[in-house]
Short mmCIF file of C-alpha atoms in Angstrom, two decimals:
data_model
loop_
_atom_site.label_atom_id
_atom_site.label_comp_id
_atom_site.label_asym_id
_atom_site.label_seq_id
_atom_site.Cartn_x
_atom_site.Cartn_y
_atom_site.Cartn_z
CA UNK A 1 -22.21 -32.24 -29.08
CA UNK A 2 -23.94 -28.96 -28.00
CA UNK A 3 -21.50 -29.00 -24.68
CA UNK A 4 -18.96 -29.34 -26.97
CA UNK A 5 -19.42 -26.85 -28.46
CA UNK A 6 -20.24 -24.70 -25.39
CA UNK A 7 -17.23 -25.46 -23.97
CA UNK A 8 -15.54 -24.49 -26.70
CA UNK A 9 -16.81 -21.07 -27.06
CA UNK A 10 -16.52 -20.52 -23.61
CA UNK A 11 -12.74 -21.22 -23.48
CA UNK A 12 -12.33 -18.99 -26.28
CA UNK A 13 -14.01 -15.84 -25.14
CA UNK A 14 -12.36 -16.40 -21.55
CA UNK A 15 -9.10 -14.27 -21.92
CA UNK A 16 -6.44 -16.78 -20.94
CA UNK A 17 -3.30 -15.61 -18.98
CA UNK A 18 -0.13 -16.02 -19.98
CA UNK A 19 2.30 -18.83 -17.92
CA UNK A 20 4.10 -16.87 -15.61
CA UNK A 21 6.53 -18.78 -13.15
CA UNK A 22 7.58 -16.73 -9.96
CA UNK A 23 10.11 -17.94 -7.25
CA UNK A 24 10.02 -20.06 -4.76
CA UNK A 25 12.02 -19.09 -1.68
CA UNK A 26 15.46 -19.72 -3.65
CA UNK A 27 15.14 -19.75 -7.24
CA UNK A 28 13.20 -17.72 -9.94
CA UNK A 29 11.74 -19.62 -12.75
CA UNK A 30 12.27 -17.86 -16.31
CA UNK A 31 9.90 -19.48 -18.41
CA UNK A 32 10.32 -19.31 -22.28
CA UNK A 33 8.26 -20.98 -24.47
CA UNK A 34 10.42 -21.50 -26.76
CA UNK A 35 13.19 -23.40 -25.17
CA UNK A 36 13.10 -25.03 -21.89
CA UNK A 37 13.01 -23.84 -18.68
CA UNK A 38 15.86 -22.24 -16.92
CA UNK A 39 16.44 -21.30 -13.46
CA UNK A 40 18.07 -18.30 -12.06
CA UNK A 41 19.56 -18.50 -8.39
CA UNK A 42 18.08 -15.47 -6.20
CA UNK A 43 19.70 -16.72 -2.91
CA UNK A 44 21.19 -13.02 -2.78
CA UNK A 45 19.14 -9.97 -2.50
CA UNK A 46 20.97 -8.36 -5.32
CA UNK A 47 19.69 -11.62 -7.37
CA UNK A 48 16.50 -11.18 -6.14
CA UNK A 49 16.74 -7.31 -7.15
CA UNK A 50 17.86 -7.89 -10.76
CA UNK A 51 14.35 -11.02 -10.78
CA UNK A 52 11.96 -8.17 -9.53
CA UNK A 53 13.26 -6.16 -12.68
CA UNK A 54 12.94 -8.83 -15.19
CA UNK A 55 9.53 -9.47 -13.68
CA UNK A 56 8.76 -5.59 -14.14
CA UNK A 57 9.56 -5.57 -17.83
CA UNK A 58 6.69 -7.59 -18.38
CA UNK A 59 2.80 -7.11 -18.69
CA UNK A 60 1.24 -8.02 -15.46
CA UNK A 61 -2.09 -9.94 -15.72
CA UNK A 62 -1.53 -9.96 -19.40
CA UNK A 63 -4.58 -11.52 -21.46
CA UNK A 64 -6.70 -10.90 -17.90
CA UNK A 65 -7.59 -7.19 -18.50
CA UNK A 66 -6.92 -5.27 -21.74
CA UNK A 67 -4.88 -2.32 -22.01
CA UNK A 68 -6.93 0.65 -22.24
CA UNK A 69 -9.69 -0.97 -20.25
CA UNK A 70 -11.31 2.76 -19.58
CA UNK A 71 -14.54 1.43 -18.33
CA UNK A 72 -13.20 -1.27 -16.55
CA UNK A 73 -10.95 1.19 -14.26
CA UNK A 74 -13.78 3.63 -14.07
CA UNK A 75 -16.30 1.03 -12.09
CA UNK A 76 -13.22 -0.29 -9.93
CA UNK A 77 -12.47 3.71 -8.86
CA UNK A 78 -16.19 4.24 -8.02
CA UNK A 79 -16.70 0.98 -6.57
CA UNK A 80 -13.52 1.62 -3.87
CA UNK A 81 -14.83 5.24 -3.64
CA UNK A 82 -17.97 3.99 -1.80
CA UNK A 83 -16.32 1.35 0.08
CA UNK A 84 -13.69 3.86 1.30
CA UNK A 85 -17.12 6.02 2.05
CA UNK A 86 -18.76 3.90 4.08
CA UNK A 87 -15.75 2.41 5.60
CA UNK A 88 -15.26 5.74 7.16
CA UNK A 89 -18.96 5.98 7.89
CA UNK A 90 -18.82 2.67 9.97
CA UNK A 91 -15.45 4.22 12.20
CA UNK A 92 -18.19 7.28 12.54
CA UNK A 93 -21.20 5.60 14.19
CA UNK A 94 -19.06 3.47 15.96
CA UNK A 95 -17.22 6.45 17.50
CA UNK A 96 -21.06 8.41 17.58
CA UNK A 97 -22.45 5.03 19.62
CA UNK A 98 -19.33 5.40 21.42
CA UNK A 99 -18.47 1.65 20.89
CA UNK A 100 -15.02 2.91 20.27
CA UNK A 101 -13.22 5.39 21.34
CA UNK A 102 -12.26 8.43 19.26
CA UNK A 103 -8.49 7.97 19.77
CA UNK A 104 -8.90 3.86 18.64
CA UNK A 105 -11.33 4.91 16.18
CA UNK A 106 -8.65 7.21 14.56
CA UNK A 107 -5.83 4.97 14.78
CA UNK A 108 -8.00 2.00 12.67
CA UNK A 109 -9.09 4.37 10.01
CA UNK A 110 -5.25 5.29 10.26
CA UNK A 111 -4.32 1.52 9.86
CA UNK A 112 -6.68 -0.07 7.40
CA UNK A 113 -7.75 2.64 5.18
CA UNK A 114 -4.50 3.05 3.30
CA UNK A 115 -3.86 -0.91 3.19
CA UNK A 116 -7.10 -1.89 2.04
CA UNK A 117 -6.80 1.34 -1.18
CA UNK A 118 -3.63 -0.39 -1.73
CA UNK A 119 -4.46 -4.18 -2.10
CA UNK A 120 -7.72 -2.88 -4.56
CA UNK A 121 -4.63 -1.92 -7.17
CA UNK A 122 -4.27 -5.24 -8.83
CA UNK A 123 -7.64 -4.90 -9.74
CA UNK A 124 -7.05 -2.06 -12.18
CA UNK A 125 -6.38 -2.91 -15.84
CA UNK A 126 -2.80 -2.52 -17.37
CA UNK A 127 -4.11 1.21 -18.52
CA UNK A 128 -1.20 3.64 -18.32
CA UNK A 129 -4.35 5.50 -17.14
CA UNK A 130 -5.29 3.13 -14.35
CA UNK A 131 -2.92 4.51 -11.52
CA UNK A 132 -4.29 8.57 -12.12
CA UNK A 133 -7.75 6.41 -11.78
CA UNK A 134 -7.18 4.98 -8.49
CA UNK A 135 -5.22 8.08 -7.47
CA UNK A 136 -8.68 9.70 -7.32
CA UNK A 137 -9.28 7.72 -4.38
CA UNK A 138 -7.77 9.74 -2.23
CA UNK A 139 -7.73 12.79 -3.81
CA UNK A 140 -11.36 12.26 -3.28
CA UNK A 141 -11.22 12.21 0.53
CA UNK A 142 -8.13 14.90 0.14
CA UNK A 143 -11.08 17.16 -1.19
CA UNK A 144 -13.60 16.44 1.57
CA UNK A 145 -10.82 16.48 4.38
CA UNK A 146 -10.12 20.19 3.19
CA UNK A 147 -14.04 21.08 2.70
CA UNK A 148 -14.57 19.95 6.24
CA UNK A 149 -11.05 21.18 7.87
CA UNK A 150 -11.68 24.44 6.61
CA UNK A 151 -15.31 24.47 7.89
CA UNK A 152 -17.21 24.99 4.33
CA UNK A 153 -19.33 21.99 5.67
CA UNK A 154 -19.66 20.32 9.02
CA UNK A 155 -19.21 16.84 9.86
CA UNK A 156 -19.05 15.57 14.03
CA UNK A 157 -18.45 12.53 13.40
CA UNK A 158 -15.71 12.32 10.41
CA UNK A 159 -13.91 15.11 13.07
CA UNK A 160 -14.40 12.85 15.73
CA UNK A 161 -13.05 9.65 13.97
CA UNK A 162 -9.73 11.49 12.65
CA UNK A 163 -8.58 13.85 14.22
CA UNK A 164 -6.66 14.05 17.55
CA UNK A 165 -8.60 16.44 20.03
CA UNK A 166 -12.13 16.82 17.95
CA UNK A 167 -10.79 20.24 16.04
CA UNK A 168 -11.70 20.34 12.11
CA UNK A 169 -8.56 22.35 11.65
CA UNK A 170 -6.28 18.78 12.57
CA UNK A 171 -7.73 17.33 9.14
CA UNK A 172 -5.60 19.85 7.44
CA UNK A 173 -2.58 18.26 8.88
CA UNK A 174 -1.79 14.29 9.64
CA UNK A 175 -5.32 13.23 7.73
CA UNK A 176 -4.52 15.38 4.77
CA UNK A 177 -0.78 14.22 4.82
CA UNK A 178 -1.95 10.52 4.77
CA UNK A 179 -4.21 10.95 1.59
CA UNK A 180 -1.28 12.99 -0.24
CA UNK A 181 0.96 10.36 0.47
CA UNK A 182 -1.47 8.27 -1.06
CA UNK A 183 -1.97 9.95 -3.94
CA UNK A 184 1.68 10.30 -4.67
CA UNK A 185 2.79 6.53 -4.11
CA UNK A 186 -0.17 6.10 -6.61
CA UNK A 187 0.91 8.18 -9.15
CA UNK A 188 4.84 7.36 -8.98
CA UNK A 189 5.18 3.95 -8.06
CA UNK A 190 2.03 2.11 -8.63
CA UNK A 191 2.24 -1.29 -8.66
CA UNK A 192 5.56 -1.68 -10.74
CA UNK A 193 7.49 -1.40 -7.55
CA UNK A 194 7.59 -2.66 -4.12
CA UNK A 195 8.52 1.14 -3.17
CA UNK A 196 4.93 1.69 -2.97
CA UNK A 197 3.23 -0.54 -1.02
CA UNK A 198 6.29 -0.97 1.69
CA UNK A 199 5.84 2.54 2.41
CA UNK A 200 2.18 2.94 2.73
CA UNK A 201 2.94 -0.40 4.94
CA UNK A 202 5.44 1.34 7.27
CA UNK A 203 2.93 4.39 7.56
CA UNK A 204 -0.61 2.38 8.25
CA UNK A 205 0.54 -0.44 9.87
CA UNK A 206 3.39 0.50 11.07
CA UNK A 207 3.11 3.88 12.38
CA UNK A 208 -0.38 2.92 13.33
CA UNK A 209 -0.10 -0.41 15.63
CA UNK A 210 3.10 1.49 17.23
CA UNK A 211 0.55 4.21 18.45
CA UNK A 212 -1.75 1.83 20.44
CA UNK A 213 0.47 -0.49 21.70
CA UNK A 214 2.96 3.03 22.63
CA UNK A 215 -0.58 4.09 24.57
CA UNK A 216 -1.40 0.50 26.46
CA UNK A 217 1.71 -0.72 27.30
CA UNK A 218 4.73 2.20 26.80
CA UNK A 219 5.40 2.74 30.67
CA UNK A 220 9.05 2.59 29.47
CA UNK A 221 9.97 6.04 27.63
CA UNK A 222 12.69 6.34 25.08
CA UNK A 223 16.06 7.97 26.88
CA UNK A 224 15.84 10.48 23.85
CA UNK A 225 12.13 10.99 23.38
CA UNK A 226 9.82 10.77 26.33
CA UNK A 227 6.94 10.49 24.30
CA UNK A 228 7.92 7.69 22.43
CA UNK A 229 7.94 4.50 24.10
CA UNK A 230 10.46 0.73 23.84
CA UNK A 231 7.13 -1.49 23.15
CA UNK A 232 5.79 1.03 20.50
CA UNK A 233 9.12 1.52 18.72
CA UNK A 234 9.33 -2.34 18.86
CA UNK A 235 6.33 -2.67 17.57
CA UNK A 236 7.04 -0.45 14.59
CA UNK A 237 9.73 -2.08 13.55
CA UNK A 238 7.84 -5.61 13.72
CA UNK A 239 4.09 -4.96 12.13
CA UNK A 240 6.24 -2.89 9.80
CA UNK A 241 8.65 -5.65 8.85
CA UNK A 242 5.74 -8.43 8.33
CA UNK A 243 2.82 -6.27 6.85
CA UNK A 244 5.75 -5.17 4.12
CA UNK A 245 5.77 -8.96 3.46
CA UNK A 246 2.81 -9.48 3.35
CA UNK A 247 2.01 -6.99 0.80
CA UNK A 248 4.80 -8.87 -1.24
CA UNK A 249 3.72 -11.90 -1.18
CA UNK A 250 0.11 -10.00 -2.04
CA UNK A 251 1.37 -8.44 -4.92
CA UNK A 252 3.58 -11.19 -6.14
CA UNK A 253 0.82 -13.73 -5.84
CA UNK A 254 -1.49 -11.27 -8.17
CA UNK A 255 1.47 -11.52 -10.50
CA UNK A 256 3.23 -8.36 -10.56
CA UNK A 257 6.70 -9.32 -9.29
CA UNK A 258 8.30 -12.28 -7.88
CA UNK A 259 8.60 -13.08 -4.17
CA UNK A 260 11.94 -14.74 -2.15
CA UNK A 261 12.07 -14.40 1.11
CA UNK A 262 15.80 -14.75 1.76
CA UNK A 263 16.10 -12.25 -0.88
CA UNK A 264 13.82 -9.08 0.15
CA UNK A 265 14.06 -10.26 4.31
CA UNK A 266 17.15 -7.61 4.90
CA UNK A 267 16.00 -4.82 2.38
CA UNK A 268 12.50 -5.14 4.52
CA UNK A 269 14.57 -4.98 8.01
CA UNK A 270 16.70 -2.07 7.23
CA UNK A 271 13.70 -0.05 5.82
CA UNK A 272 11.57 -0.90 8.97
CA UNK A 273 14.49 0.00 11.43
CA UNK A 274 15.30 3.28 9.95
CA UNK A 275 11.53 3.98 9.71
CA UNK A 276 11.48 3.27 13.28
CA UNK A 277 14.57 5.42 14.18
CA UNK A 278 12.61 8.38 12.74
CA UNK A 279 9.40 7.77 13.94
CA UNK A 280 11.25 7.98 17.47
CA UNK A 281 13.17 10.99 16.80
CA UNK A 282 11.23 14.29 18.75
CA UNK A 283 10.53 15.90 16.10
CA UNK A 284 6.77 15.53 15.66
CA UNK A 285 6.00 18.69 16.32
CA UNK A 286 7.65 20.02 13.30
CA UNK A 287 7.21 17.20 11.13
CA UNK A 288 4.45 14.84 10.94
CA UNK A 289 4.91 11.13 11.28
CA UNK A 290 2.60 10.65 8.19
CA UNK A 291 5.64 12.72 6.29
CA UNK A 292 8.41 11.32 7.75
CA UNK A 293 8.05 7.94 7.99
CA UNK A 294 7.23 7.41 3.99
CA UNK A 295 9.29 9.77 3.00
CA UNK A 296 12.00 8.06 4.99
CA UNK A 297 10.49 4.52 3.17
CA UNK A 298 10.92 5.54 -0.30
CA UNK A 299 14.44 7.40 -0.49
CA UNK A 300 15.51 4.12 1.56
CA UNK A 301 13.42 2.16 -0.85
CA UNK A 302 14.56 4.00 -3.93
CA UNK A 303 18.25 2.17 -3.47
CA UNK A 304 16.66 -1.29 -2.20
CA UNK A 305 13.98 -1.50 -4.44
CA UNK A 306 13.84 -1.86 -8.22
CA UNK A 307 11.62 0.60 -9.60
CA UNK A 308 10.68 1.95 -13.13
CA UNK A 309 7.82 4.64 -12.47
CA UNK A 310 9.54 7.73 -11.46
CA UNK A 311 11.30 7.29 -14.54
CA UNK A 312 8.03 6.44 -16.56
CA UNK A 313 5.41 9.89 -15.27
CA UNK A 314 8.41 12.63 -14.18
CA UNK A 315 10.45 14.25 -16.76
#
């Protein structure tokens, strides 16, 4: 009788989540409780488009974490402020030890810094305030990036591990670029839009793979851009294309929109090819790839994606 009666209490304290039926890879579920079941076709990605929005009108999570969850959001922040802290640290002693090379060392922190901030969001409570929580993150490492570019403090090894040629005054440019971009996909998109994490996808991974594999194996220049190379261009366009999807399927499996493949597959290619056409253009010496290449992402995205944000935090 006593388990009983644990079990009961324990099933009423646990929050419980609320059904929520995503697609397969051809149809989207609608579930109402009230009546049965029906099924909407999203064979087409403008099917799939108008699924995502009916998904985003919802509460994700709901029941999981409660609204206004203040302290909740609070320990996640500070929690991903020391992993991103000693994540950083690691790329530094690695690059001290010289384990790794600066330029590899760079290009990882590049790669797995933004990704990892990014798959902590689902973590954060339904708070309006959660997003200007996590956007701390990096506004964070924006701050230290401009305490150490502009020489008020000294730091070898965070120099070493991000910047190109060992100068503090290169944090001030791609590095502080990357966290603003950051910060800014944070604060507009968040998590009610695939906008977000495609383009911090096409910047990390993306941009980032392209770089090494461009170094090892890009004998074969561009006819329009001799420093740009076929196999990193090619590999652009392909980590691009499948981290995108995988961040998807991430963020649709945490519940916060649905997921068809056949649906989002040519919104995904045309955003990673004209990512990659930009990325290739010889321009970098103007304009930074950590610019272009989102910016690029989310005006693409903006007509591809469903989104609600912009319209939600600008006037």
């Amino acid at each position: 009788m006593k388990q009983l009666m644990a079990l009961y209490i324990i099933s009423y304290i646990v929050p419980r989540r609320k059904r929520r039926c995503y697609p397969t890879m051809k149809t989207y579920n609608i579930c109402d409780p009230s009546s049965r079941t029906t099924t909407v076709d999203l064979t087409s990605p403008r099917e799939w488009k108008q699924g995502v929005q009916e998904s985003l009108s919802e509460k994700p999570l709901e029941g999981y974490l409660q609204a206004g969850s203040l302290q909740h959001d609070a320990g996640v922040t500070f929690l991903i402020l020391l992993g991103a802290y000693a994540w950083v640290k690691l790329f530094n002693s690695l690059t001290k030890h010289q384990i790794l090379g600066q330029k590899l060392s760079r290009k990882l922190v590049h790669i797995t810094s933004g990704l990892l901030f990014a798959l902590c969001w689902p973590f954060f409570s339904v708070s309006p305030w959660a997003r200007y929580l996590a956007a701390l993150v990096p506004a964070t490492n924006g701050v230290r990036l401009l305490v150490y570019g502009l020489g008020i403090l000294k730091d070898d090894g965070l120099v070493k591990s991000v910047s190109r040629e060992g100068d503090p005054r290169e944090l001030l440019r791609g590095p502080l670029y990357y966290v603003m971009v950051l910060v800014l996909c944070t604060v507009l998109f968040w998590r009610d839009s695939p906008v977000s994490v495609v383009s911090l996808a096409m910047m990390c991974a993306g941009d980032g793979i392209a770089d090494i594999v461009g170094r090892r194996f890009g004998s074969k220049k561009l006819p329009y851009n001799s420093e740009k190379s076929w196999a990193g261009s090619i590999t652009m366009f392909l980590f691009g294309f499948v981290v995108s999807l995988g961040c998807l399927w991430y963020f649709s499996f945490m519940g916060f929109y649905p997921f068809d493949l056949q649906g989002v597959a040519l919104q995904l290619a045309a955003v990673s090819l004209a990512a990659t056409l930009v990325e290739s253009l010889p321009i970098t010496n103007r304009f930074d790839d950590n610019l272009t290449v989102p910016l690029t992402t989310v005006i693409l995205g903006l007509f591809l994606f469903p989104t609600r944000s912009i319209a939600g935090v600008l006037p």
